[in-house]
CSV table of C-alpha atoms in Angstrom, one decimal:
chain,number,residue,atom,x,y,z
A,1,UNK,CA,-0.4,0.0,0.0
A,2,UNK,CA,1.6,3.4,-1.0
A,3,UNK,CA,-0.5,5.5,0.7
A,4,UNK,CA,-1.9,7.1,-2.1
A,5,UNK,CA,-6.0,6.4,-2.5
A,6,UNK,CA,-7.8,7.1,-5.9
A,7,UNK,CA,-11.4,6.7,-5.9
A,8,UNK,CA,-13.3,5.4,-7.8
A,9,UNK,CA,-11.1,2.6,-8.9
A,10,UNK,CA,-13.8,1.8,-12.0
A,11,UNK,CA,-15.7,4.0,-14.0
A,12,UNK,CA,-17.9,3.4,-17.2
A,13,UNK,CA,-19.6,6.7,-18.7
A,14,UNK,CA,-20.6,7.4,-22.1
A,15,UNK,CA,-19.1,9.5,-24.6
A,16,UNK,CA,-20.2,13.9,-24.6
A,17,UNK,CA,-20.3,13.2,-20.2
A,18,UNK,CA,-18.2,14.5,-17.6
A,19,UNK,CA,-16.4,12.8,-14.8
A,20,UNK,CA,-14.4,13.3,-11.7
A,21,UNK,CA,-11.5,11.5,-10.2
A,22,UNK,CA,-10.0,11.8,-6.7
A,23,UNK,CA,-7.0,12.1,-5.6
A,24,UNK,CA,-6.0,11.7,-1.5
A,25,UNK,CA,-2.2,11.7,-1.6
A,26,UNK,CA,0.0,10.2,1.4
A,27,UNK,CA,-0.3,12.6,4.4
A,28,UNK,CA,2.2,15.1,4.5
A,29,UNK,CA,3.4,15.0,1.0
A,30,UNK,CA,2.8,18.2,-0.8
A,31,UNK,CA,2.8,17.6,-4.5
A,32,UNK,CA,0.3,15.5,-6.7
A,33,UNK,CA,1.0,14.5,-10.1
A,34,UNK,CA,-1.7,13.3,-12.5
A,35,UNK,CA,-0.7,10.0,-15.6
A,36,UNK,CA,-2.5,8.8,-17.7
A,37,UNK,CA,-2.4,5.7,-19.6
A,38,UNK,CA,-3.6,4.2,-22.4
A,39,UNK,CA,-3.5,0.2,-23.1
A,40,UNK,CA,0.1,-0.8,-23.6
A,41,UNK,CA,0.6,2.7,-23.6
A,42,UNK,CA,4.0,5.1,-21.3
A,43,UNK,CA,2.8,7.4,-18.8
A,44,UNK,CA,1.6,10.5,-20.2
A,45,UNK,CA,2.4,13.4,-17.6
A,46,UNK,CA,-1.0,15.9,-17.4
A,47,UNK,CA,-0.5,17.9,-14.7
A,48,UNK,CA,1.7,18.9,-11.2
A,49,UNK,CA,0.2,20.3,-8.2
A,50,UNK,CA,1.9,21.5,-5.3
A,51,UNK,CA,0.7,22.9,-2.0
A,52,UNK,CA,-2.5,23.9,-4.1
A,53,UNK,CA,-0.7,25.6,-6.6
A,54,UNK,CA,-0.1,24.1,-10.2
A,55,UNK,CA,3.7,23.8,-11.0
A,56,UNK,CA,3.7,22.2,-14.4
A,57,UNK,CA,1.3,21.1,-17.2
A,58,UNK,CA,1.9,18.3,-19.5
A,59,UNK,CA,-0.2,17.3,-22.8
A,60,UNK,CA,-3.2,17.8,-21.3
A,61,UNK,CA,-5.8,18.4,-22.6
A,62,UNK,CA,-8.5,21.4,-22.7
A,63,UNK,CA,-11.2,19.5,-21.8
A,64,UNK,CA,-9.7,18.1,-18.3
A,65,UNK,CA,-8.8,20.1,-15.3
A,66,UNK,CA,-7.5,19.7,-12.1
A,67,UNK,CA,-7.3,21.0,-8.9
A,68,UNK,CA,-5.6,20.4,-5.6
A,69,UNK,CA,-7.7,21.4,-2.2
A,70,UNK,CA,-6.3,23.3,0.5
A,71,UNK,CA,-6.5,19.5,2.2
A,72,UNK,CA,-4.0,18.8,-0.6
A,73,UNK,CA,-5.9,15.9,-2.4
A,74,UNK,CA,-6.5,16.5,-5.4
A,75,UNK,CA,-9.9,16.2,-8.4
A,76,UNK,CA,-9.0,15.4,-12.2
A,77,UNK,CA,-12.0,16.5,-13.8
A,78,UNK,CA,-12.9,15.2,-17.9
A,79,UNK,CA,-15.1,16.4,-19.6
A,80,UNK,CA,-17.3,15.9,-23.0
A,81,UNK,CA,-15.5,12.5,-23.1
A,82,UNK,CA,-14.7,10.4,-25.9
A,83,UNK,CA,-13.6,7.0,-26.7
A,84,UNK,CA,-9.8,7.9,-26.5
A,85,UNK,CA,-10.2,8.9,-23.0
A,86,UNK,CA,-10.6,5.6,-21.9
A,87,UNK,CA,-7.7,5.0,-19.5
A,88,UNK,CA,-5.9,4.1,-17.0
A,89,UNK,CA,-5.7,7.3,-14.4
A,90,UNK,CA,-2.6,7.6,-12.0
A,91,UNK,CA,-2.3,10.1,-9.1
A,92,UNK,CA,0.9,10.5,-7.3
A,93,UNK,CA,2.3,12.3,-4.6
A,94,UNK,CA,6.0,12.9,-4.0
A,95,UNK,CA,8.4,13.3,-0.4
A,96,UNK,CA,12.0,15.6,-1.2
A,97,UNK,CA,14.8,14.5,1.1
A,98,UNK,CA,17.6,16.7,-0.1
A,99,UNK,CA,16.8,17.3,-3.4
A,100,UNK,CA,15.9,13.7,-4.4
A,101,UNK,CA,12.3,13.0,-5.3
A,102,UNK,CA,10.2,9.7,-4.3
A,103,UNK,CA,7.0,9.5,-6.1
A,104,UNK,CA,4.2,6.8,-5.0
A,105,UNK,CA,1.5,5.8,-6.7
A,106,UNK,CA,-2.1,4.9,-6.0
A,107,UNK,CA,-3.7,2.1,-7.8
A,108,UNK,CA,-5.2,4.5,-10.3
A,109,UNK,CA,-8.7,4.8,-12.1
A,110,UNK,CA,-9.7,2.5,-15.1
A,111,UNK,CA,-11.9,4.6,-16.8
A,112,UNK,CA,-14.3,3.4,-19.6
A,113,UNK,CA,-16.1,5.8,-22.0
A,114,UNK,CA,-19.0,3.5,-24.2
B,1,UNK,CA,14.5,18.7,-18.6
B,2,UNK,CA,17.0,16.0,-18.9
B,3,UNK,CA,15.4,13.5,-21.2
B,4,UNK,CA,16.1,9.7,-21.1
B,5,UNK,CA,17.0,6.8,-23.4
B,6,UNK,CA,16.4,3.9,-22.8
B,7,UNK,CA,16.5,0.1,-25.1
B,8,UNK,CA,12.6,-0.4,-25.4
B,9,UNK,CA,12.6,-3.7,-24.5
B,10,UNK,CA,14.9,-6.5,-23.2
B,11,UNK,CA,14.6,-10.3,-22.7
B,12,UNK,CA,16.0,-12.7,-20.0
B,13,UNK,CA,15.7,-16.0,-18.5
B,14,UNK,CA,15.2,-16.8,-14.1
B,15,UNK,CA,18.4,-17.1,-12.9
B,16,UNK,CA,20.3,-14.2,-14.3
B,17,UNK,CA,21.6,-10.7,-13.8
B,18,UNK,CA,19.9,-8.2,-15.7
B,19,UNK,CA,21.2,-4.5,-16.9
B,20,UNK,CA,19.4,-1.8,-17.8
B,21,UNK,CA,20.8,1.3,-19.0
B,22,UNK,CA,19.8,4.8,-19.4
B,23,UNK,CA,21.5,7.0,-21.1
B,24,UNK,CA,21.0,11.1,-20.2
B,25,UNK,CA,23.5,12.9,-21.8
B,26,UNK,CA,21.9,16.8,-20.2
B,27,UNK,CA,21.8,15.8,-16.8
B,28,UNK,CA,21.8,18.6,-14.6
B,29,UNK,CA,24.9,18.9,-12.1
B,30,UNK,CA,22.0,18.8,-8.7
B,31,UNK,CA,19.7,15.6,-10.9
B,32,UNK,CA,19.2,12.6,-9.2
B,33,UNK,CA,18.3,9.4,-11.3
B,34,UNK,CA,15.9,7.6,-10.3
B,35,UNK,CA,14.2,4.2,-11.0
B,36,UNK,CA,10.5,3.0,-11.5
B,37,UNK,CA,9.1,-0.5,-11.4
B,38,UNK,CA,5.2,-0.5,-13.0
B,39,UNK,CA,3.3,-4.2,-13.3
B,40,UNK,CA,0.6,-4.0,-15.9
B,41,UNK,CA,-2.5,-1.9,-14.4
B,42,UNK,CA,-0.4,-1.1,-11.3
B,43,UNK,CA,1.1,1.7,-10.8
B,44,UNK,CA,4.5,2.4,-10.7
B,45,UNK,CA,7.0,1.7,-7.7
B,46,UNK,CA,10.2,3.6,-6.9
B,47,UNK,CA,13.1,1.1,-7.1
B,48,UNK,CA,16.0,3.1,-6.6
B,49,UNK,CA,18.0,6.7,-6.6
B,50,UNK,CA,21.7,7.5,-6.7
B,51,UNK,CA,23.6,10.8,-7.9
B,52,UNK,CA,27.0,9.4,-8.3
B,53,UNK,CA,28.6,6.3,-7.9
B,54,UNK,CA,26.7,3.1,-6.6
B,55,UNK,CA,23.6,2.9,-5.0
B,56,UNK,CA,22.4,-0.7,-3.7
B,57,UNK,CA,19.6,-1.8,-1.8
B,58,UNK,CA,17.6,-5.3,-1.1
B,59,UNK,CA,16.0,-4.6,-4.7
B,60,UNK,CA,18.6,-3.5,-7.2
B,61,UNK,CA,22.3,-2.1,-7.7
B,62,UNK,CA,22.3,1.4,-9.7
B,63,UNK,CA,25.6,2.5,-11.4
B,64,UNK,CA,26.4,6.2,-12.4
B,65,UNK,CA,29.5,6.2,-13.8
B,66,UNK,CA,32.1,9.7,-13.3
B,67,UNK,CA,30.2,11.6,-15.8
B,68,UNK,CA,26.7,11.2,-15.1
B,69,UNK,CA,25.5,10.7,-18.8
B,70,UNK,CA,24.3,7.1,-17.8
B,71,UNK,CA,23.3,4.6,-15.7
B,72,UNK,CA,22.8,1.1,-15.3
B,73,UNK,CA,19.5,-0.5,-13.1
B,74,UNK,CA,21.0,-3.9,-12.3
B,75,UNK,CA,18.8,-6.9,-10.9
B,76,UNK,CA,20.7,-9.6,-9.9
B,77,UNK,CA,19.3,-13.1,-10.1
B,78,UNK,CA,15.5,-12.3,-11.8
B,79,UNK,CA,12.5,-14.0,-11.3
B,80,UNK,CA,9.4,-14.3,-13.5
B,81,UNK,CA,7.9,-12.0,-11.7
B,82,UNK,CA,10.5,-9.1,-12.0
B,83,UNK,CA,8.6,-9.3,-15.8
B,84,UNK,CA,7.4,-5.3,-15.8
B,85,UNK,CA,8.1,-1.8,-17.3
B,86,UNK,CA,11.4,-0.3,-16.2
B,87,UNK,CA,11.9,3.8,-15.9
B,88,UNK,CA,14.3,5.8,-15.8
B,89,UNK,CA,13.7,9.7,-14.6
B,90,UNK,CA,16.1,12.6,-13.9
B,91,UNK,CA,15.3,15.1,-12.1
B,92,UNK,CA,15.6,16.9,-9.2
B,93,UNK,CA,13.1,18.8,-6.4
B,94,UNK,CA,9.7,17.4,-6.9
B,95,UNK,CA,10.7,18.6,-11.0
B,96,UNK,CA,10.8,16.7,-14.2
B,97,UNK,CA,8.2,13.6,-13.6
B,98,UNK,CA,7.7,12.8,-16.6
B,99,UNK,CA,8.6,9.3,-17.5
B,100,UNK,CA,9.6,8.3,-21.1
B,101,UNK,CA,8.5,4.9,-22.3
B,102,UNK,CA,10.2,2.7,-20.3
B,103,UNK,CA,12.6,-0.5,-20.8
B,104,UNK,CA,10.4,-3.9,-21.2
B,105,UNK,CA,11.6,-6.7,-19.3
B,106,UNK,CA,10.4,-10.2,-20.0
B,107,UNK,CA,12.1,-12.7,-17.9
B,108,UNK,CA,11.7,-16.4,-19.4
B,109,UNK,CA,12.2,-19.8,-17.4
């Protein structure tokens, strides 16, 4: 158990709909990262939040948005869903010790768009 | 951002030592090198991290030459359960958490 919790574990929805994925980082971790992984593909970096502020943005579609709340949990909102958005979505939190970073990943949310 | 290059795939047999090399020619002075392992449908898991020379833990060893332009993850005596994708990342302070394509290791009986 990495200590990072993602909900829901599975989600099936129709095209055009909107969903929200939730991530609770490990206690004390200020950074949250979101990734998308399509079938047999690599991890696509979406966005990084640190203590409520956006730090870096990857290839995140305009239909997607995220935020990190004061209690440090984060939500990834996906709207106007398309079949191609079907993927595993991972969240990670990280700890920095003397400049080095170790990330801890949740078990992911499997999104299926039908 | 330091870019990394790894072999797309590797095959090995149970009991062998596996070495996966990652090239990172543009590594910055303060960057660390970190390796993650990912099993199908699971989130990546931290394996090992280093800055220079050699680091060893209960799972693997990491060899980093003096110029730090590459690094080698060494897995001793692999088993079938080591079949996974291995990612090399280079960065510092929560930055550069972008994963490349990784190396798909297949361990055969």
